[in-house]
PDB file of C-alpha atoms in Angstrom:
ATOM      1  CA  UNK A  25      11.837  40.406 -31.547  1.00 60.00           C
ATOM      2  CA  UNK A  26      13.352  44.276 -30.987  1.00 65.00           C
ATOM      3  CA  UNK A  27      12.767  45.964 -34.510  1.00 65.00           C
ATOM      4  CA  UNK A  28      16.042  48.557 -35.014  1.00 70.00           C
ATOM      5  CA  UNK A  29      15.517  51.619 -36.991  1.00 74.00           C
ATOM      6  CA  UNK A  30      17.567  50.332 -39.381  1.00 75.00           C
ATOM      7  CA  UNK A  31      15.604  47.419 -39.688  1.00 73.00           C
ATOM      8  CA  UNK A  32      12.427  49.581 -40.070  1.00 77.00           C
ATOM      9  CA  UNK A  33      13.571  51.494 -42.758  1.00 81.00           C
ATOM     10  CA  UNK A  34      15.082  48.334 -44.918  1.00 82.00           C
ATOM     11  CA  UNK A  35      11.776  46.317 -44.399  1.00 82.00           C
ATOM     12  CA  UNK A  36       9.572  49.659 -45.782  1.00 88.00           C
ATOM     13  CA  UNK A  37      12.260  50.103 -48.718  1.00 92.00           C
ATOM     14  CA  UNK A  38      11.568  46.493 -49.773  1.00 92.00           C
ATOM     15  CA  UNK A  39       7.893  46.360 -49.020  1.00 95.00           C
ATOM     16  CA  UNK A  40       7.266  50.055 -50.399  1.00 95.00           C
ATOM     17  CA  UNK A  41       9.196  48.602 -53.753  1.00 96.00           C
ATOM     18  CA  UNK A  42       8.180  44.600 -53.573  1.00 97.00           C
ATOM     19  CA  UNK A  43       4.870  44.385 -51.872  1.00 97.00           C
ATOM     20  CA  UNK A  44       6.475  41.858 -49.160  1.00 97.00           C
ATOM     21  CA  UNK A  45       8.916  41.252 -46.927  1.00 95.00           C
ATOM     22  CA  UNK A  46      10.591  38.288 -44.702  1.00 95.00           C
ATOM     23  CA  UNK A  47      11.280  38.120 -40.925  1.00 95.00           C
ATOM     24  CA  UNK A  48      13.176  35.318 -39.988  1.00 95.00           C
ATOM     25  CA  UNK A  49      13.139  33.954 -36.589  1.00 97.00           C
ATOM     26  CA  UNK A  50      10.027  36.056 -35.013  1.00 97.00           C
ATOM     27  CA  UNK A  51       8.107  33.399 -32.915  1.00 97.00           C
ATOM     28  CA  UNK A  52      10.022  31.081 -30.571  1.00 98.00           C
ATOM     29  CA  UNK A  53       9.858  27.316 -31.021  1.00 98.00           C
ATOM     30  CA  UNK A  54       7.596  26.565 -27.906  1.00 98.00           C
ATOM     31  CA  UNK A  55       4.604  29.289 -29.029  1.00 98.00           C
ATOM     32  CA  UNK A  56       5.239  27.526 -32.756  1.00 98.00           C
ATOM     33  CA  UNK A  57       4.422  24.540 -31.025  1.00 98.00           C
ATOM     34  CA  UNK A  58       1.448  25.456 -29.392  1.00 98.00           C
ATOM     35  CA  UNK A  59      -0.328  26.876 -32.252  1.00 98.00           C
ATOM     36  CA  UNK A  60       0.450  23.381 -34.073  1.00 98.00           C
ATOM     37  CA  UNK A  61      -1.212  21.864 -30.739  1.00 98.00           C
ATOM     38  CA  UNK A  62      -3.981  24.337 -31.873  1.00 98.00           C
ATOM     39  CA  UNK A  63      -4.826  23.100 -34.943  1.00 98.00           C
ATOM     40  CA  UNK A  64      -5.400  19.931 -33.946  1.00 97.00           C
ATOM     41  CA  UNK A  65      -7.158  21.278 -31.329  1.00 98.00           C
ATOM     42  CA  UNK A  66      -9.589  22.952 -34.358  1.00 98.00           C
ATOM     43  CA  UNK A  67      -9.785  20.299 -36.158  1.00 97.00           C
ATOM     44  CA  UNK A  68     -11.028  17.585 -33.336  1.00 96.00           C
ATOM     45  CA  UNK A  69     -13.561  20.587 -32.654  1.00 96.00           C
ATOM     46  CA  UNK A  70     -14.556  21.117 -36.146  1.00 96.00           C
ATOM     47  CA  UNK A  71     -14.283  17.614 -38.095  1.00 95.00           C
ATOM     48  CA  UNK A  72     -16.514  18.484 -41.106  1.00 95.00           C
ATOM     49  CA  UNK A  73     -14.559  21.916 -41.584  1.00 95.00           C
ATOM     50  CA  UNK A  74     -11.254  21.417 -44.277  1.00 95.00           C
ATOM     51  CA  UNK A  75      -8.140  22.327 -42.748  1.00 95.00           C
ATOM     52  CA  UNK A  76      -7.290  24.399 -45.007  1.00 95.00           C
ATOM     53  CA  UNK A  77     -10.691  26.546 -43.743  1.00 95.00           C
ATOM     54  CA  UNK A  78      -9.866  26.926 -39.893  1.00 96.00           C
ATOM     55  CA  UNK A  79     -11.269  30.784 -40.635  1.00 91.00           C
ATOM     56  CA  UNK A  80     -11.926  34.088 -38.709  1.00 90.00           C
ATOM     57  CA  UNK A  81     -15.584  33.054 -37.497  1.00 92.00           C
ATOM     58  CA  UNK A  82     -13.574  30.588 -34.569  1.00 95.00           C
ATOM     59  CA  UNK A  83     -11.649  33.587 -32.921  1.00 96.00           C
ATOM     60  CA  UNK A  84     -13.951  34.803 -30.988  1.00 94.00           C
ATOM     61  CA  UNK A  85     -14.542  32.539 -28.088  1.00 96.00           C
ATOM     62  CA  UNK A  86     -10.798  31.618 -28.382  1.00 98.00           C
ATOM     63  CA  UNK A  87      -8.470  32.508 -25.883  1.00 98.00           C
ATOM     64  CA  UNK A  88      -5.443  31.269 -27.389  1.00 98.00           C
ATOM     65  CA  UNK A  89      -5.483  32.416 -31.012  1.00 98.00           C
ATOM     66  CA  UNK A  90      -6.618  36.067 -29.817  1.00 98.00           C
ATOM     67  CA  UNK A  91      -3.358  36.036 -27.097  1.00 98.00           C
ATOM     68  CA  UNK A  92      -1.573  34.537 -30.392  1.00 98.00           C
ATOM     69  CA  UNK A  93      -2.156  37.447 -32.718  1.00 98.00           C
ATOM     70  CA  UNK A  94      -1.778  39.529 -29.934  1.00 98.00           C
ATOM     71  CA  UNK A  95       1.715  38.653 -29.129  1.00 98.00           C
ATOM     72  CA  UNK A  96       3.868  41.756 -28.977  1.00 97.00           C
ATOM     73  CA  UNK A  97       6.653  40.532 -31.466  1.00 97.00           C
ATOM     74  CA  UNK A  98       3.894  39.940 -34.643  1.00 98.00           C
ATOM     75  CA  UNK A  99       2.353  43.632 -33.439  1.00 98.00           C
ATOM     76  CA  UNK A 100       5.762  44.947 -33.462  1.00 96.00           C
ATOM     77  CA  UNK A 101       5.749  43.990 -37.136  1.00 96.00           C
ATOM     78  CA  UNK A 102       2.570  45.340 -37.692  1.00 97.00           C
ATOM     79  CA  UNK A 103       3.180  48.511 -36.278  1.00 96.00           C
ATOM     80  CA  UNK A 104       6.045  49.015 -38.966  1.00 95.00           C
ATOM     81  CA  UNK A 105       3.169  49.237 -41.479  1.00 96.00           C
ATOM     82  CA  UNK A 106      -0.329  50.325 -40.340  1.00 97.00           C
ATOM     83  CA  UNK A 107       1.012  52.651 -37.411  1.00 96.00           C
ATOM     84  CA  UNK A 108       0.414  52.475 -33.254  1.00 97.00           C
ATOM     85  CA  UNK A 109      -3.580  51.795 -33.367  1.00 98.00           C
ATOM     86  CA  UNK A 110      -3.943  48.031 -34.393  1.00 98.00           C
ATOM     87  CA  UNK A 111      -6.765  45.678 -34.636  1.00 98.00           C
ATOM     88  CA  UNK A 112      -7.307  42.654 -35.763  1.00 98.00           C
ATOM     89  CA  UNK A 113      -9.583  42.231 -38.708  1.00 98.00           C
ATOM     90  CA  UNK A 114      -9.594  38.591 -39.826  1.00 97.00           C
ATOM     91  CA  UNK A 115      -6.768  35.247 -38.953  1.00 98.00           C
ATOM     92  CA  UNK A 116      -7.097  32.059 -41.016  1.00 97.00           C
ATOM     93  CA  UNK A 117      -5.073  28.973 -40.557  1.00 97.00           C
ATOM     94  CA  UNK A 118      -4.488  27.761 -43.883  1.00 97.00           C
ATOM     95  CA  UNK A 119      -2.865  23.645 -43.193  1.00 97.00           C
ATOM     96  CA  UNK A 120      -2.901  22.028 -46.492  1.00 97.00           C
ATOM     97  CA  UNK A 121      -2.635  17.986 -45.253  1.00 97.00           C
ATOM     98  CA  UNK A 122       0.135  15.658 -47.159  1.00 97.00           C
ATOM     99  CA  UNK A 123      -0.935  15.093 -50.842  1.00 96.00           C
ATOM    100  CA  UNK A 124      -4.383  16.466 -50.755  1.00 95.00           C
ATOM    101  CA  UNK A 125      -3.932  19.932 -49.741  1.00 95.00           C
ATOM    102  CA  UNK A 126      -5.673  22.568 -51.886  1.00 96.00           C
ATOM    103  CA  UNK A 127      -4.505  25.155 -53.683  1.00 95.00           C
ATOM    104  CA  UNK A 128      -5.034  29.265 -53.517  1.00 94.00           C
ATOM    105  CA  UNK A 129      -5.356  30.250 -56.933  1.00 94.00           C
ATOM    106  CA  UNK A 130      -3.932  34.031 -57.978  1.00 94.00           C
ATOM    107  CA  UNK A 131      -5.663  36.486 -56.382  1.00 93.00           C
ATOM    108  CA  UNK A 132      -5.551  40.285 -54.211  1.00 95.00           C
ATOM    109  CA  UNK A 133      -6.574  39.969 -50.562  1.00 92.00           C
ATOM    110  CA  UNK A 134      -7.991  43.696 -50.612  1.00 92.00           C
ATOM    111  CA  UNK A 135     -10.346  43.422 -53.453  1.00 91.00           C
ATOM    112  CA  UNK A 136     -12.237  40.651 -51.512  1.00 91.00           C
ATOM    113  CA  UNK A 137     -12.493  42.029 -48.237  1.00 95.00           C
ATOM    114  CA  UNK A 138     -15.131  44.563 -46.133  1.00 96.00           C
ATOM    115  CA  UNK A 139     -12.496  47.126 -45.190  1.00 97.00           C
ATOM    116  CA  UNK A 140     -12.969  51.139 -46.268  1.00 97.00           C
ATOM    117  CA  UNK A 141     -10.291  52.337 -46.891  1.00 97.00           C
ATOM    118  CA  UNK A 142      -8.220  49.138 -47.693  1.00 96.00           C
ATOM    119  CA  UNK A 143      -5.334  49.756 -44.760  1.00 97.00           C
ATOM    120  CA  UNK A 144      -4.317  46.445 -43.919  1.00 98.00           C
ATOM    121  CA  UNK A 145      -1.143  44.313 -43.600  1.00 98.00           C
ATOM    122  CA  UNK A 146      -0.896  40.821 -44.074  1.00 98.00           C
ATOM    123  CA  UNK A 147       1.201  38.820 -41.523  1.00 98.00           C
ATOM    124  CA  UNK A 148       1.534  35.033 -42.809  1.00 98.00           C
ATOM    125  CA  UNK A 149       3.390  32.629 -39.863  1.00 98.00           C
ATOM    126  CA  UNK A 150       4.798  29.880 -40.998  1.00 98.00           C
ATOM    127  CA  UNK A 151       3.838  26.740 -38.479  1.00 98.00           C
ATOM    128  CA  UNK A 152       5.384  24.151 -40.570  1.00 98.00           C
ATOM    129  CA  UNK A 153       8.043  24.308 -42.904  1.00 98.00           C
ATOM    130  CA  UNK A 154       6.685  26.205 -46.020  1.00 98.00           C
ATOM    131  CA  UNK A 155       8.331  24.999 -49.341  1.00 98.00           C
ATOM    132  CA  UNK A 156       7.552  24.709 -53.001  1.00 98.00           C
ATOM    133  CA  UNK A 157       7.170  21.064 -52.318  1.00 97.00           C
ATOM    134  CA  UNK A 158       4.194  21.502 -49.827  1.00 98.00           C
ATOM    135  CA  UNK A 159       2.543  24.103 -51.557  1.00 97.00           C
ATOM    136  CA  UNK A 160       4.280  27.297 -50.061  1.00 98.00           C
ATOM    137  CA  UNK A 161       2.927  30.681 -51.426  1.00 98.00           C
ATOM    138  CA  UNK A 162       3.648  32.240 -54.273  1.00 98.00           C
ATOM    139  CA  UNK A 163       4.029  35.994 -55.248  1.00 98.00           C
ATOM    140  CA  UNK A 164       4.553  38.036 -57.849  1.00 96.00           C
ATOM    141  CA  UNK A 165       6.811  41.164 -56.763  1.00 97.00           C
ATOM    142  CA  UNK A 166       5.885  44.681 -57.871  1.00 95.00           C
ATOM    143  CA  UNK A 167       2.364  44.085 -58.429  1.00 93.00           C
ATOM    144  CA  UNK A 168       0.882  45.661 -55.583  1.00 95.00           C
ATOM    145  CA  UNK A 169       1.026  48.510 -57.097  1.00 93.00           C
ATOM    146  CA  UNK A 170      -1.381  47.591 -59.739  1.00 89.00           C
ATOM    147  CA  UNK A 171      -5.180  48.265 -59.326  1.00 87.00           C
ATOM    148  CA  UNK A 172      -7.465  45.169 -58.345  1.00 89.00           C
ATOM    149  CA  UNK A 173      -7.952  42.977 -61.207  1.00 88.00           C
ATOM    150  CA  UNK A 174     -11.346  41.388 -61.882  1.00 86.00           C
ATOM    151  CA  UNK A 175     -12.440  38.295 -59.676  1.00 86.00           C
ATOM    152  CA  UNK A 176     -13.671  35.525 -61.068  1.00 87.00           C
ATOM    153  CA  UNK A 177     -15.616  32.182 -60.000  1.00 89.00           C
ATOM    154  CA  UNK A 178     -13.179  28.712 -60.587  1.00 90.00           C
ATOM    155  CA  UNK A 179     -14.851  25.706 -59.370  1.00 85.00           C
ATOM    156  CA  UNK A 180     -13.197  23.675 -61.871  1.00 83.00           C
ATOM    157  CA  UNK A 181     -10.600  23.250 -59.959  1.00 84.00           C
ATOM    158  CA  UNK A 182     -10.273  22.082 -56.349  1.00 88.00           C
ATOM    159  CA  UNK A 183      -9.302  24.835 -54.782  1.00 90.00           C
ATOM    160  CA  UNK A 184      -9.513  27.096 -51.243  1.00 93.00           C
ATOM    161  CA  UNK A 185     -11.781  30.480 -52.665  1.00 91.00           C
ATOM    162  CA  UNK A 186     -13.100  29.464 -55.294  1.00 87.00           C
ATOM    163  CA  UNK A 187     -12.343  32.429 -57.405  1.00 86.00           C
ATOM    164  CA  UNK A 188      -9.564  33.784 -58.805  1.00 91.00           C
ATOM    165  CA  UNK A 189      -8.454  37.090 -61.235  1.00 92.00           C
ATOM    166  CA  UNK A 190      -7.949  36.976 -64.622  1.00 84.00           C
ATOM    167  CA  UNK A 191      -4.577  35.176 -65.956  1.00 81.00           C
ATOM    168  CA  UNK A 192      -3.961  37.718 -68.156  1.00 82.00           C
ATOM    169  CA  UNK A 193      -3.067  39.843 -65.228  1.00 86.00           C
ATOM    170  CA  UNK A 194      -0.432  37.240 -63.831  1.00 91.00           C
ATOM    171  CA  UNK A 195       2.873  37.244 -65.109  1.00 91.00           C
ATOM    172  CA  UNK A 196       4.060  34.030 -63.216  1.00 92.00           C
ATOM    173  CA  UNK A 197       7.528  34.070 -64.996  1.00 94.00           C
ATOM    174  CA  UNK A 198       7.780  36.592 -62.303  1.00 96.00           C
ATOM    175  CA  UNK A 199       6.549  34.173 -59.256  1.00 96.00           C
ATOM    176  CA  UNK A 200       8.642  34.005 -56.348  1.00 98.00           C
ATOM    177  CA  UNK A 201       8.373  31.165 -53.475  1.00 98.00           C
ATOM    178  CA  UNK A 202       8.499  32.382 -49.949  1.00 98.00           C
ATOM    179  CA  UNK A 203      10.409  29.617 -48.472  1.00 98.00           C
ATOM    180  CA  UNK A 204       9.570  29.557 -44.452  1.00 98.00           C
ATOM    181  CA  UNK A 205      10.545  27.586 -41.441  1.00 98.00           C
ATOM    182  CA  UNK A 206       8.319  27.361 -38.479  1.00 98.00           C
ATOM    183  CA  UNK A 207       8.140  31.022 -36.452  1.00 98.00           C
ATOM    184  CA  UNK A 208       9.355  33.113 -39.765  1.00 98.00           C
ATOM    185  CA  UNK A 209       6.835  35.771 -40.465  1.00 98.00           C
ATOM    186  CA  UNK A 210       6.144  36.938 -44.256  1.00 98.00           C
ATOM    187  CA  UNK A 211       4.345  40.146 -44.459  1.00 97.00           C
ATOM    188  CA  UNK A 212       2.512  41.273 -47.692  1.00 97.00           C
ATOM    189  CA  UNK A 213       0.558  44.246 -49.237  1.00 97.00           C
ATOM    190  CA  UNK A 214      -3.430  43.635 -49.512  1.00 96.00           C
ATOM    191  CA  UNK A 215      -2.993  44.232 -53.596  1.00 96.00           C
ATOM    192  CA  UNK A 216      -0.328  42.110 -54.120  1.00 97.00           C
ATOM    193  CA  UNK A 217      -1.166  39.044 -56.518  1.00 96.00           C
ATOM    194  CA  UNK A 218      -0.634  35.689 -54.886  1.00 96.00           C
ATOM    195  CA  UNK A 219      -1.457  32.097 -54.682  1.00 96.00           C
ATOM    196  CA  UNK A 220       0.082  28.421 -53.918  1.00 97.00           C
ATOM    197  CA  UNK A 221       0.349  25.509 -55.413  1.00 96.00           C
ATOM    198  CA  UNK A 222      -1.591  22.551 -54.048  1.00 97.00           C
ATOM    199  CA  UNK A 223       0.110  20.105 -51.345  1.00 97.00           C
ATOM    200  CA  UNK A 224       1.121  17.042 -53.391  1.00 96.00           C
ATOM    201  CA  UNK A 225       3.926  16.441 -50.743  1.00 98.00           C
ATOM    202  CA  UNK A 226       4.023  13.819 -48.262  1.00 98.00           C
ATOM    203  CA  UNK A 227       4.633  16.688 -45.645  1.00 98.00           C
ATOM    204  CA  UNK A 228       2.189  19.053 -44.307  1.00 98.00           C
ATOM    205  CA  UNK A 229       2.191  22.687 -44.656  1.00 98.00           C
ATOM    206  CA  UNK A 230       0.427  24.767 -42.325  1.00 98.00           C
ATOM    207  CA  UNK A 231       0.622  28.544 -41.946  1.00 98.00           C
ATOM    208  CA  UNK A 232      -1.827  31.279 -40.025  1.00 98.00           C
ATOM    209  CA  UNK A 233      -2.782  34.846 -41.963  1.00 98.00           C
ATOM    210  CA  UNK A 234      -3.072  37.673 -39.620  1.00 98.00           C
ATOM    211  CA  UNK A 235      -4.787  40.479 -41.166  1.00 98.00           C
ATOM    212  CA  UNK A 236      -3.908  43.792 -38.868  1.00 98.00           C
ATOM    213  CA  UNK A 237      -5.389  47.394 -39.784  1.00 98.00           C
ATOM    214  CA  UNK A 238      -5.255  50.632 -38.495  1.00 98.00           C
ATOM    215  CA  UNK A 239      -8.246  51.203 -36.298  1.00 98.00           C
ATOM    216  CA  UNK A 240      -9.479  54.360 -38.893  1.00 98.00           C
ATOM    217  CA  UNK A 241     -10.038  51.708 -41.125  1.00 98.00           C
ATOM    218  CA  UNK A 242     -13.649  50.603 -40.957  1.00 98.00           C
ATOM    219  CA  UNK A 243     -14.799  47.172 -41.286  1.00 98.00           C
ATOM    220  CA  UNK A 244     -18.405  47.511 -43.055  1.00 97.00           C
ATOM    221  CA  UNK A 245     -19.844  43.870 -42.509  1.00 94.00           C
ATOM    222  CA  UNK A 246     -22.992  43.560 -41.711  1.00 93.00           C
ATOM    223  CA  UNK A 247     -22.268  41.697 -38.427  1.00 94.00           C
ATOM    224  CA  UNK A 248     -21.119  44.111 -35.942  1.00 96.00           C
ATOM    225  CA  UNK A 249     -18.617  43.634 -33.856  1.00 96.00           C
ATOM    226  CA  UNK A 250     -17.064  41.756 -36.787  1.00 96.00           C
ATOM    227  CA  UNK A 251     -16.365  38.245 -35.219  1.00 94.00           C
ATOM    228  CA  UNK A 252     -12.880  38.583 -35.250  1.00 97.00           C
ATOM    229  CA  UNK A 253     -12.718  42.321 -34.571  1.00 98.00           C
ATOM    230  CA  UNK A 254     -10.382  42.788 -31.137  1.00 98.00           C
ATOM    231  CA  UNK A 255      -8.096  45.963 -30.239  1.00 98.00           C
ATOM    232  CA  UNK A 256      -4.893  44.646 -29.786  1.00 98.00           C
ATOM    233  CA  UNK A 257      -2.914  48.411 -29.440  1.00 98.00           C
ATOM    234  CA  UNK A 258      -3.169  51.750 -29.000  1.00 98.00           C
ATOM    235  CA  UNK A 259      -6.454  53.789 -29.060  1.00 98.00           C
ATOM    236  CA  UNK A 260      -9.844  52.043 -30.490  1.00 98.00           C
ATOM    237  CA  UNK A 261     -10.754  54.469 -33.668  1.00 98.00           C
ATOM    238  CA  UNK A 262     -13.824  53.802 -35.823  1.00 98.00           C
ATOM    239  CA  UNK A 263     -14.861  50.452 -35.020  1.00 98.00           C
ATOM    240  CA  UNK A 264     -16.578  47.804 -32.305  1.00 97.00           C
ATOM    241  CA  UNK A 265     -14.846  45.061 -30.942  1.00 98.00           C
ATOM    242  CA  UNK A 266     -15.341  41.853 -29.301  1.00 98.00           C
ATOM    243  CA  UNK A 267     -14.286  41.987 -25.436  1.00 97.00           C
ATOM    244  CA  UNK A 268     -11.485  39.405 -24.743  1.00 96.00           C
ATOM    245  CA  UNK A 269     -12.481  35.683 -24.548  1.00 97.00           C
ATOM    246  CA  UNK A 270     -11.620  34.203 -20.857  1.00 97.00           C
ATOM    247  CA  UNK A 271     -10.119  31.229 -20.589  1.00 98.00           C
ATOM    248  CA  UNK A 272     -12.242  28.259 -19.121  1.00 97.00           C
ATOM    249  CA  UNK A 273     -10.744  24.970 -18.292  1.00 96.00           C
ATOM    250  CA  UNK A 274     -12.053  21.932 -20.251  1.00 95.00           C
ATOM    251  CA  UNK A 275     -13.570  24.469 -22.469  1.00 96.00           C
ATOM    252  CA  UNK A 276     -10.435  26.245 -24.322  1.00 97.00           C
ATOM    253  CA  UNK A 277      -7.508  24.869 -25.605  1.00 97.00           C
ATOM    254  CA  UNK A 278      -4.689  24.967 -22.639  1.00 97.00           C
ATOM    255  CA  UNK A 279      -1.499  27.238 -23.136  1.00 97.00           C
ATOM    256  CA  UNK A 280       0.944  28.713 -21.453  1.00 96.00           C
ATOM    257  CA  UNK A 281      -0.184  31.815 -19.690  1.00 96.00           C
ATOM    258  CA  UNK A 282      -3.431  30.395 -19.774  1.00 96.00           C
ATOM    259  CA  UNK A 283      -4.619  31.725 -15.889  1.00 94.00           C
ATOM    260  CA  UNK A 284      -3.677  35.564 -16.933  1.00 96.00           C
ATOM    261  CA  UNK A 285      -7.092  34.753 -19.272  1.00 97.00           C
ATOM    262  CA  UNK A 286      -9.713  33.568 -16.489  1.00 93.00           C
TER     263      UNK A 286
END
């Protein structure tokens, strides 16, 4: 995907006055097909885990998803919004299965994450169809340019934090569906209010979140390199990485361009 300057400045308008934006089309059908290969691939590896929990602590020692988030079209994207220097702080798939899915209750990415200053995009790729049906996520436009609201604890309801902020904060007559198919990238601000509904379809719907900073943002966990910590572009800036996993036969799921990774 070749990002035109005209392009550039439309997708900062909206995203400087909505808090997301939509990019149709990014990721061609075969690489959408091998990250669906992936998550079975996760899930055969990690039975007892939920699917909707396939989390940041698995990229390390994994070959594909780092050459995944590392593909040049989704750090083309990226680069729109947190500038040349990108790493990766965190990915998550989140595949809700047919009628038991979970839901994400309302909250703000930033407010829960160990990131100083909060500089970070959100990339969301759609691997299956994302609809209100299947539980596709919802936002509510404008509010990322509200402070963070306060968390709080929800285990009364089955859902995939466990928290969520206060509903007097959410105006969900405002909501808005982001509607995906599978390679269509949405892209939102780390303060925006968000959520989905839980999976009550018979279809499944299964997306990845790419969280990209700026590498002058520092990641203060106490775990250093930060398991999912990689330079993807430009120079390295304030933090340690992990050094690229290799690929090993048997070991790692197969993909193309796999031998590049030995």
């Amino acid at each position: 995907m070749t990002v035109s300057a005209q392009q550039r400045t439309s997708a900062l308008a909206q995203y400087e006055r909505d808090g997301y934006m939509i990019f149709r089309d990014v990721v061609d059908p075969e690489l959408v097909a091998e990250a669906n290969d992936h998550v079975a691939w996760l899930q055969q590896r990690h039975p007892d885990v939920r699917p909707e929990d396939l989390g940041h602590l698995y990229v390390k020692d994994d070959p594909f998803w780092v050459r995944l988030i590392g593909d040049h079209r989704l750090l083309d994207i990226a680069e729109l919004f947190v500038g040349p220097d990108i790493a990766l702080f965190a990915s998550h798939y989140i595949s809700k299965p047919p009628y038991s899915g979970k839901a994400v209750l309302w909250h703000q990415d930033g407010s829960l994450w160990p990131l100083d200053p909060i500089e970070v995009v959100t990339l969301w790729l759609a691997v299956d169809h994302s609809t209100p049906a299947n539980g596709c996520v919802r936002l509510i436009p404008g509010s990322h340019k509200n402070d963070f609201s306060e968390v709080l604890l929800n285990d009364r309801v089955d859902n995939v934090l466990g928290l969520e902020i206060a509903s007097k904060d959410v105006d969900e007559s405002r909501a808005v569906d982001m509607v995906l198919a599978p390679g269509d990238v949405e892209v939102h601000h780390p303060n925006i209010i968000h959520g989905s509904n839980a999976n009550t379809s018979p279809n499944r719907r299964c997306g990845l979140t790419i969280r990209y900073i700026p590498t002058s943002t520092k990641i203060t966990g106490d775990e250093q390199p930060f398991p999912s910590a990689f330079l993807l572009r430009g120079r390295p800036g304030v933090n340690a990485y992990n050094p690229r996993p290799r690929y090993i036969a048997g070991r790692h799921l197969p993909f193309r361009g796999s031998d590049a990774w030995k």
